[in-house]
Amino acid sequence: MDTYKGQDLGHDIFYLLPQYAKVSDIELNHQLSSNISAIASRLGVRVNGPDVLNAKLSGALEFDFAGNLRTDPTMFRIRQAYSLLTWEKSSLLMGQTWHPFFGGANMPIVAGLNTGAPFHAFNRSPMLRYNYRINNTLVTLAAVSEMQYATASADNYPIPRNTSNHAKRNGVIPELVITADWSKDGKYFAGAGAQYKRIKPRMIIENAVGDVFKADEFLSSTGFVAYTRYKGSKFSILAKGFLGENLSHLVMPGGYGVATYNEQTGKETYTNYTHYTLILSAVYGNEFQAGIFAGYGQNLGTSENLYDFNGTTKTYGLFLPIQDMMRIAPHIAYNSGKMRFVAEVETTIANYGQGSIDLENGLYNSIVGATNKRFIISMTHYF
């Protein structure tokens, strides 16, 4: 049950942020709503094969019923599909799995299907990922493409865009990610990572009188993650932070805008928006559990001035009007055998920019808030 309609997917099961909209002093999305859903159901298979290149061969296929979460959320879709070669100290994964910034076991524990998004990264993508273990540290190098979770394109011309990852594919270079994860005694964990991404926002540009030209401008961005975690017999706590440019493909606030425009040639250059988010997740108990998730994020604006298109700007991405956001979500859980029951109250606040935009940094001179309270009861059956 929600008190405020918002940016959500899959019949509201994947709720991100309340969406502010006001007409004639009426907040249109201030609406109580509820839903019951089972489309998060998933199934898969893990397989082992004969050794290849002196490595153990394994693989996985995993599917669910939450395909196109916005337009057709009951569609059967692929979640993970990969082959894995494992040597004594290293491994090579080829296929689709979770983005390295997602963090595997080092993710927040919540009742909602969003697993902390948009404060925490959420992305599964095709990739080549090489892991190498040095004592207690696992170093990962990955070349990552985009599929369902894609960076926004700036193209608005009738050109062949048969997939949503148009801008990333035309950037040619895959997203390059390096992470290092340290652990000790199965209790203490810490890690950090960095990524580099290049996109081509447009294939076609147009000048002030309508002449059309081929675009040749690329846009590069970087992002960083760091975390620390403790996991005891009954108590666990995770603190994690993200900082980066154009992180929208991770279902986090991010994007870019037009920085310069040549009216004669149509040539554009672009500037990234920078955001950061911080999360804290803590859980106590085994059979009966109590936990809490807290998150905060802020828009730091653009690195260069935005271009003034007769009083307007051109920006592309996810949650760019939001100046800052916060969430707190306590929960209680009961675990019995192969079943888990969780009840959670999630309060999410998004502060939207209002008034005029500052061309120097892409931020607004005032804000207005929207708040959603979400009440969740979930049952998970593992088999």
CSV table of C-alpha atoms in Angstrom, one decimal:
chain,number,residue,atom,x,y,z
A,1,MET,CA,0.0,0.0,0.0
A,2,ASP,CA,1.3,3.5,-1.0
A,3,THR,CA,0.2,6.9,0.0
A,4,TYR,CA,1.7,8.7,-3.0
A,5,LYS,CA,2.0,7.5,-6.6
A,6,GLY,CA,5.5,7.6,-8.0
A,7,GLN,CA,8.3,6.4,-10.2
A,8,ASP,CA,7.6,2.7,-10.0
A,9,LEU,CA,7.6,-0.4,-12.2
A,10,GLY,CA,5.9,-3.7,-12.4
A,11,HIS,CA,2.4,-2.9,-11.0
A,12,ASP,CA,4.1,-0.8,-8.2
A,13,ILE,CA,6.2,-3.7,-6.8
A,14,PHE,CA,9.4,-1.9,-7.7
A,15,TYR,CA,8.9,1.5,-6.1
A,16,LEU,CA,11.6,4.1,-6.5
A,17,LEU,CA,10.5,7.7,-5.7
A,18,PRO,CA,7.3,9.7,-5.3
A,19,GLN,CA,6.5,11.7,-8.4
A,20,TYR,CA,5.5,15.3,-7.7
A,21,ALA,CA,2.8,16.8,-10.0
A,22,LYS,CA,0.6,19.7,-9.2
A,23,VAL,CA,-2.3,21.3,-11.2
A,24,SER,CA,-4.5,24.1,-9.7
A,25,ASP,CA,-3.1,23.5,-6.2
A,26,ILE,CA,-4.0,19.8,-6.4
A,27,GLU,CA,-1.2,17.3,-5.9
A,28,LEU,CA,-2.3,14.8,-8.6
A,29,ASN,CA,-0.2,11.8,-7.3
A,30,HIS,CA,-1.2,12.2,-3.6
A,31,GLN,CA,-3.3,9.1,-4.0
A,32,LEU,CA,-3.7,6.0,-1.7
A,33,SER,CA,-3.3,2.8,-3.7
A,34,SER,CA,-2.7,-0.9,-3.0
A,35,ASN,CA,-1.7,-4.1,-4.9
A,36,ILE,CA,-1.1,-7.8,-4.5
A,37,SER,CA,1.4,-9.4,-6.9
A,38,ALA,CA,3.4,-12.6,-7.5
A,39,ILE,CA,5.2,-11.5,-10.7
A,40,ALA,CA,8.5,-11.5,-8.8
A,41,SER,CA,8.5,-15.3,-9.0
A,42,ARG,CA,11.7,-16.6,-10.5
A,43,LEU,CA,13.2,-19.9,-11.5
A,44,GLY,CA,16.5,-21.1,-12.8
A,45,VAL,CA,19.1,-23.9,-13.2
A,46,ARG,CA,22.8,-24.2,-12.4
A,47,VAL,CA,24.9,-26.7,-14.3
A,48,ASN,CA,28.4,-28.2,-14.1
A,49,GLY,CA,30.3,-29.5,-17.1
A,50,PRO,CA,33.6,-31.2,-17.9
A,51,ASP,CA,36.8,-29.2,-17.3
A,52,VAL,CA,37.8,-26.7,-20.0
A,53,LEU,CA,41.3,-25.2,-20.2
A,54,ASN,CA,42.2,-26.8,-16.8
A,55,ALA,CA,39.2,-24.9,-15.3
A,56,LYS,CA,36.0,-26.1,-13.7
A,57,LEU,CA,33.1,-25.3,-16.0
A,58,SER,CA,29.8,-24.1,-14.6
A,59,GLY,CA,26.9,-22.0,-15.7
A,60,ALA,CA,23.5,-20.6,-14.8
A,61,LEU,CA,20.2,-19.6,-16.5
A,62,GLU,CA,17.7,-17.6,-14.4
A,63,PHE,CA,14.3,-16.2,-15.4
A,64,ASP,CA,11.4,-14.3,-13.9
A,65,PHE,CA,7.9,-13.1,-14.8
A,66,ALA,CA,8.7,-9.3,-14.6
A,67,GLY,CA,9.8,-8.7,-18.2
A,68,ASN,CA,9.1,-5.1,-19.3
A,69,LEU,CA,8.4,-3.7,-15.9
A,70,ARG,CA,6.6,-0.6,-17.2
A,71,THR,CA,4.6,-1.8,-20.2
A,72,ASP,CA,4.3,-5.5,-19.9
A,73,PRO,CA,5.3,-6.6,-16.4
A,74,THR,CA,4.0,-10.2,-16.7
A,75,MET,CA,6.4,-11.0,-19.6
A,76,PHE,CA,8.9,-13.9,-19.1
A,77,ARG,CA,12.4,-12.4,-19.1
A,78,ILE,CA,16.0,-13.4,-18.7
A,79,ARG,CA,17.8,-12.4,-15.4
A,80,GLN,CA,21.1,-14.2,-15.5
A,81,ALA,CA,22.7,-16.3,-18.2
A,82,TYR,CA,26.4,-17.1,-18.1
A,83,SER,CA,29.2,-19.6,-18.3
A,84,LEU,CA,31.9,-19.5,-15.6
A,85,LEU,CA,35.5,-21.0,-15.8
A,86,THR,CA,37.1,-21.3,-12.4
A,87,TRP,CA,40.8,-21.9,-11.7
A,88,GLU,CA,42.5,-22.1,-8.3
A,89,LYS,CA,42.9,-18.4,-7.8
A,90,SER,CA,40.9,-16.9,-10.7
A,91,SER,CA,37.7,-17.1,-12.7
A,92,LEU,CA,36.3,-15.8,-16.0
A,93,LEU,CA,32.5,-15.1,-16.4
A,94,MET,CA,31.0,-14.7,-19.8
A,95,GLY,CA,27.4,-13.7,-20.0
A,96,GLN,CA,24.8,-11.7,-18.1
A,97,THR,CA,24.8,-11.2,-14.3
A,98,TRP,CA,24.7,-8.5,-11.7
A,99,HIS,CA,26.7,-5.4,-12.3
A,100,PRO,CA,29.9,-5.3,-10.1
A,101,PHE,CA,28.6,-2.2,-8.3
A,102,PHE,CA,25.6,-4.1,-7.1
A,103,GLY,CA,27.9,-6.0,-4.8
A,104,GLY,CA,26.6,-9.5,-4.5
A,105,ALA,CA,26.2,-10.3,-0.8
A,106,ASN,CA,27.2,-6.8,0.1
A,107,MET,CA,23.8,-5.3,-0.6
A,108,PRO,CA,21.1,-3.9,1.8
A,109,ILE,CA,18.4,-6.1,3.3
A,110,VAL,CA,14.9,-4.8,2.7
A,111,ALA,CA,11.4,-6.1,2.1
A,112,GLY,CA,10.9,-4.1,-1.1
A,113,LEU,CA,11.9,-5.6,-4.4
A,114,ASN,CA,14.0,-2.5,-5.2
A,115,THR,CA,16.8,-3.7,-2.9
A,116,GLY,CA,17.4,-0.1,-1.9
A,117,ALA,CA,17.3,1.6,-5.4
A,118,PRO,CA,17.7,4.4,-6.3
A,119,PHE,CA,20.0,4.9,-3.3
A,120,HIS,CA,21.7,1.6,-4.2
A,121,ALA,CA,22.8,0.4,-7.6
A,122,PHE,CA,20.5,-2.1,-9.4
A,123,ASN,CA,21.6,-3.5,-12.7
A,124,ARG,CA,22.0,-6.8,-14.5
A,125,SER,CA,24.0,-6.6,-17.8
A,126,PRO,CA,26.0,-8.7,-20.3
A,127,MET,CA,29.7,-8.7,-19.5
A,128,LEU,CA,33.1,-10.3,-19.5
A,129,ARG,CA,34.3,-10.4,-15.9
A,130,TYR,CA,37.7,-11.7,-14.6
A,131,ASN,CA,38.3,-12.3,-10.9
A,132,TYR,CA,41.6,-12.9,-9.3
A,133,ARG,CA,42.2,-13.6,-5.6
A,134,ILE,CA,45.2,-12.3,-3.8
A,135,ASN,CA,45.1,-13.6,-0.2
A,136,ASN,CA,42.0,-12.1,1.4
A,137,THR,CA,41.3,-9.7,-1.5
A,138,LEU,CA,39.3,-10.4,-4.7
A,139,VAL,CA,40.1,-8.1,-7.6
A,140,THR,CA,37.6,-7.9,-10.4
A,141,LEU,CA,38.0,-6.5,-13.9
A,142,ALA,CA,34.9,-6.2,-16.1
A,143,ALA,CA,33.9,-5.0,-19.5
A,144,VAL,CA,30.1,-4.4,-19.3
A,145,SER,CA,27.5,-3.7,-21.9
A,146,GLU,CA,23.9,-2.5,-21.4
A,147,MET,CA,20.6,-4.3,-21.9
A,148,GLN,CA,17.4,-3.6,-19.9
A,149,TYR,CA,19.0,-0.9,-17.8
A,150,ALA,CA,20.3,1.6,-20.3
A,151,THR,CA,21.7,5.1,-20.5
A,152,ALA,CA,19.3,7.7,-22.1
A,153,SER,CA,19.9,8.8,-25.7
A,154,ALA,CA,19.5,12.4,-26.9
A,155,ASP,CA,18.4,11.4,-30.4
A,156,ASN,CA,14.9,12.5,-31.4
A,157,TYR,CA,15.3,11.9,-35.2
A,158,PRO,CA,13.7,9.0,-37.1
A,159,ILE,CA,16.7,6.7,-37.1
A,160,PRO,CA,17.0,3.0,-36.5
A,161,ARG,CA,17.0,2.7,-32.7
A,162,ASN,CA,15.9,-0.9,-32.2
A,163,THR,CA,17.0,-1.1,-28.6
A,164,SER,CA,17.1,1.1,-25.6
A,165,ASN,CA,20.9,0.9,-25.2
A,166,HIS,CA,21.3,2.9,-28.4
A,167,ALA,CA,23.6,5.6,-26.9
A,168,LYS,CA,25.9,3.0,-25.1
A,169,ARG,CA,26.2,0.8,-28.2
A,170,ASN,CA,27.3,3.8,-30.3
A,171,GLY,CA,29.8,4.7,-27.7
A,172,VAL,CA,31.6,1.5,-28.9
A,173,ILE,CA,33.8,1.1,-25.8
A,174,PRO,CA,32.1,-1.1,-23.1
A,175,GLU,CA,31.8,0.2,-19.6
A,176,LEU,CA,35.1,-0.6,-17.8
A,177,VAL,CA,34.9,-1.5,-14.1
A,178,ILE,CA,37.5,-2.4,-11.5
A,179,THR,CA,36.6,-3.5,-8.0
A,180,ALA,CA,38.5,-4.9,-5.0
A,181,ASP,CA,36.7,-6.8,-2.2
A,182,TRP,CA,38.5,-7.7,1.1
A,183,SER,CA,37.2,-10.1,3.7
A,184,LYS,CA,38.4,-11.7,6.9
A,185,ASP,CA,37.1,-14.6,9.0
A,186,GLY,CA,33.7,-14.4,7.2
A,187,LYS,CA,32.9,-11.4,9.5
A,188,TYR,CA,34.6,-8.3,8.2
A,189,PHE,CA,34.2,-7.0,4.7
A,190,ALA,CA,35.3,-3.9,2.8
A,191,GLY,CA,35.6,-2.9,-0.8
A,192,ALA,CA,35.8,-0.2,-3.4
A,193,GLY,CA,35.4,0.2,-7.1
A,194,ALA,CA,35.6,2.6,-10.1
A,195,GLN,CA,34.0,2.6,-13.5
A,196,TYR,CA,34.4,4.4,-16.8
A,197,LYS,CA,31.6,4.8,-19.3
A,198,ARG,CA,31.5,6.4,-22.8
A,199,ILE,CA,28.3,7.1,-24.8
A,200,LYS,CA,27.4,8.8,-28.0
A,201,PRO,CA,24.4,10.9,-27.2
A,202,ARG,CA,23.3,11.5,-30.8
A,203,MET,CA,23.7,10.0,-34.2
A,204,ILE,CA,22.1,13.0,-36.0
A,205,ILE,CA,22.3,16.7,-35.2
A,206,GLU,CA,20.4,19.6,-36.7
A,207,ASN,CA,21.3,23.3,-37.0
A,208,ALA,CA,19.0,26.3,-36.4
A,209,VAL,CA,17.5,26.3,-39.9
A,210,GLY,CA,16.8,22.5,-40.1
A,211,ASP,CA,19.9,21.2,-41.9
A,212,VAL,CA,20.9,17.7,-40.8
A,213,PHE,CA,24.4,16.5,-40.1
A,214,LYS,CA,26.1,13.4,-38.7
A,215,ALA,CA,27.0,13.7,-35.0
A,216,ASP,CA,30.6,12.9,-33.9
A,217,GLU,CA,30.5,13.9,-30.2
A,218,PHE,CA,31.1,11.4,-27.4
A,219,LEU,CA,30.6,11.8,-23.6
A,220,SER,CA,32.7,10.1,-21.0
A,221,SER,CA,31.8,9.7,-17.3
A,222,THR,CA,33.2,8.0,-14.2
A,223,GLY,CA,31.8,6.6,-11.0
A,224,PHE,CA,33.0,5.2,-7.7
A,225,VAL,CA,31.7,2.9,-4.9
A,226,ALA,CA,33.0,2.0,-1.4
A,227,TYR,CA,31.6,0.0,1.4
A,228,THR,CA,32.3,-1.7,4.8
A,229,ARG,CA,30.3,-4.5,6.3
A,230,TYR,CA,30.3,-6.6,9.5
A,231,LYS,CA,28.4,-9.9,9.7
A,232,GLY,CA,28.1,-11.6,13.0
A,233,SER,CA,26.1,-14.6,14.2
A,234,LYS,CA,23.1,-12.4,14.9
A,235,PHE,CA,23.9,-8.9,13.9
A,236,SER,CA,25.0,-7.5,10.5
A,237,ILE,CA,25.6,-3.9,9.3
A,238,LEU,CA,26.5,-2.5,5.9
A,239,ALA,CA,27.5,1.1,5.1
A,240,LYS,CA,27.9,2.0,1.4
A,241,GLY,CA,28.4,5.0,-0.8
A,242,PHE,CA,28.2,5.9,-4.5
A,243,LEU,CA,29.6,8.9,-6.2
A,244,GLY,CA,29.5,9.4,-10.0
A,245,GLU,CA,28.5,11.0,-13.2
A,246,ASN,CA,25.6,9.8,-15.4
A,247,LEU,CA,24.8,6.8,-13.3
A,248,SER,CA,21.2,6.3,-14.6
A,249,HIS,CA,22.0,2.9,-16.0
A,250,LEU,CA,22.3,1.7,-12.4
A,251,VAL,CA,18.8,2.9,-11.7
A,252,MET,CA,20.2,5.8,-9.7
A,253,PRO,CA,19.9,9.6,-10.3
A,254,GLY,CA,22.1,10.7,-13.2
A,255,GLY,CA,22.3,12.0,-16.7
A,256,TYR,CA,23.7,14.8,-18.8
A,257,GLY,CA,22.8,18.0,-20.6
A,258,VAL,CA,23.8,20.1,-23.6
A,259,ALA,CA,26.7,22.4,-22.7
A,260,THR,CA,27.3,24.1,-26.0
A,261,TYR,CA,25.4,24.4,-29.3
A,262,ASN,CA,26.5,25.8,-32.7
A,263,GLU,CA,23.5,27.2,-34.6
A,264,GLN,CA,25.3,27.0,-37.9
A,265,THR,CA,26.6,23.4,-37.7
A,266,GLY,CA,24.2,21.9,-35.1
A,267,LYS,CA,27.2,20.6,-33.2
A,268,GLU,CA,26.6,19.9,-29.5
A,269,THR,CA,28.8,19.2,-26.5
A,270,TYR,CA,27.6,17.7,-23.3
A,271,THR,CA,28.2,17.9,-19.6
A,272,ASN,CA,27.5,15.3,-16.9
A,273,TYR,CA,25.4,15.6,-13.8
A,274,THR,CA,27.1,14.3,-10.6
A,275,HIS,CA,25.2,12.6,-7.8
A,276,TYR,CA,26.1,10.8,-4.6
A,277,THR,CA,24.1,8.5,-2.4
A,278,LEU,CA,24.8,6.9,1.0
A,279,ILE,CA,23.1,3.9,2.6
A,280,LEU,CA,23.1,2.1,5.9
A,281,SER,CA,21.5,-1.3,6.4
A,282,ALA,CA,21.4,-3.2,9.7
A,283,VAL,CA,19.7,-6.4,10.8
A,284,TYR,CA,19.6,-8.3,14.1
A,285,GLY,CA,18.3,-11.8,14.8
A,286,ASN,CA,18.0,-15.1,13.0
A,287,GLU,CA,14.6,-16.8,13.2
A,288,PHE,CA,13.0,-13.5,14.3
A,289,GLN,CA,14.7,-10.4,12.8
A,290,ALA,CA,14.5,-6.7,13.1
A,291,GLY,CA,16.2,-4.4,10.6
A,292,ILE,CA,16.4,-0.9,9.2
A,293,PHE,CA,17.5,0.7,5.9
A,294,ALA,CA,18.4,4.4,5.7
A,295,GLY,CA,19.4,6.2,2.5
A,296,TYR,CA,20.3,9.7,1.4
A,297,GLY,CA,21.2,11.1,-2.0
A,298,GLN,CA,22.0,14.6,-3.5
A,299,ASN,CA,22.3,16.1,-6.9
A,300,LEU,CA,25.6,18.0,-7.2
A,301,GLY,CA,24.8,19.5,-10.5
A,302,THR,CA,26.7,19.7,-13.8
A,303,SER,CA,30.4,20.1,-14.2
A,304,GLU,CA,30.0,22.7,-17.0
A,305,ASN,CA,27.4,25.4,-17.8
A,306,LEU,CA,24.2,24.3,-19.5
A,307,TYR,CA,23.4,25.9,-22.9
A,308,ASP,CA,20.5,28.4,-22.9
A,309,PHE,CA,17.9,27.4,-25.6
A,310,ASN,CA,15.8,30.6,-25.4
A,311,GLY,CA,15.1,30.1,-21.7
A,312,THR,CA,15.1,26.3,-21.6
A,313,THR,CA,17.7,23.6,-21.3
A,314,LYS,CA,18.1,20.2,-22.8
A,315,THR,CA,18.8,17.4,-20.3
A,316,TYR,CA,18.6,13.6,-20.5
A,317,GLY,CA,18.6,11.0,-17.8
A,318,LEU,CA,16.9,9.7,-14.6
A,319,PHE,CA,15.6,11.8,-11.7
A,320,LEU,CA,17.4,15.0,-12.8
A,321,PRO,CA,14.8,17.5,-11.3
A,322,ILE,CA,15.3,15.9,-7.9
A,323,GLN,CA,17.7,18.0,-5.8
A,324,ASP,CA,17.9,15.5,-2.9
A,325,MET,CA,16.1,12.4,-1.6
A,326,MET,CA,16.0,10.3,1.5
A,327,ARG,CA,14.5,7.0,2.8
A,328,ILE,CA,14.1,5.2,6.1
A,329,ALA,CA,12.6,1.7,6.2
A,330,PRO,CA,12.4,-0.4,9.4
A,331,HIS,CA,11.2,-4.0,9.0
A,332,ILE,CA,10.6,-7.1,11.0
A,333,ALA,CA,10.9,-10.7,9.6
A,334,TYR,CA,10.2,-14.3,10.5
A,335,ASN,CA,12.2,-17.1,8.9
A,336,SER,CA,11.0,-20.7,9.1
A,337,GLY,CA,12.7,-23.4,7.0
A,338,LYS,CA,12.2,-22.5,3.3
A,339,MET,CA,9.8,-19.6,4.0
A,340,ARG,CA,10.4,-15.9,4.9
A,341,PHE,CA,7.8,-13.4,6.0
A,342,VAL,CA,8.7,-9.6,6.2
A,343,ALA,CA,6.7,-6.6,7.2
A,344,GLU,CA,8.2,-3.1,6.4
A,345,VAL,CA,7.2,0.5,6.6
A,346,GLU,CA,9.2,2.5,4.0
A,347,THR,CA,9.1,6.3,4.0
A,348,THR,CA,10.7,8.0,0.9
A,349,ILE,CA,11.0,11.8,0.4
A,350,ALA,CA,12.0,13.4,-2.9
A,351,ASN,CA,12.7,17.1,-3.1
A,352,TYR,CA,12.0,18.4,-6.6
A,353,GLY,CA,13.6,21.6,-8.1
A,354,GLN,CA,11.1,24.4,-8.8
A,355,GLY,CA,11.4,27.8,-10.3
A,356,SER,CA,14.2,28.8,-12.6
A,357,ILE,CA,17.2,26.5,-13.4
A,358,ASP,CA,20.7,27.8,-12.8
A,359,LEU,CA,22.6,27.4,-16.0
A,360,GLU,CA,25.9,27.3,-14.2
A,361,ASN,CA,25.2,24.0,-12.4
A,362,GLY,CA,21.8,22.7,-13.6
A,363,LEU,CA,20.2,23.1,-10.2
A,364,TYR,CA,17.1,25.0,-9.1
A,365,ASN,CA,16.6,28.0,-6.8
A,366,SER,CA,13.8,26.4,-4.7
A,367,ILE,CA,12.4,22.9,-4.0
A,368,VAL,CA,9.1,21.2,-3.2
A,369,GLY,CA,8.9,17.8,-1.5
A,370,ALA,CA,6.8,14.7,-2.1
A,371,THR,CA,6.6,11.9,0.5
A,372,ASN,CA,5.4,8.3,0.1
A,373,LYS,CA,4.7,5.9,2.9
A,374,ARG,CA,4.8,2.3,1.7
A,375,PHE,CA,3.5,-0.6,3.8
A,376,ILE,CA,4.8,-4.0,2.6
A,377,ILE,CA,4.1,-7.5,3.7
A,378,SER,CA,6.0,-10.1,1.6
A,379,MET,CA,6.3,-13.9,1.6
A,380,THR,CA,9.2,-15.7,0.0
A,381,HIS,CA,9.2,-19.4,-0.6
A,382,TYR,CA,12.6,-20.9,-1.6
A,383,PHE,CA,12.8,-24.2,-3.4
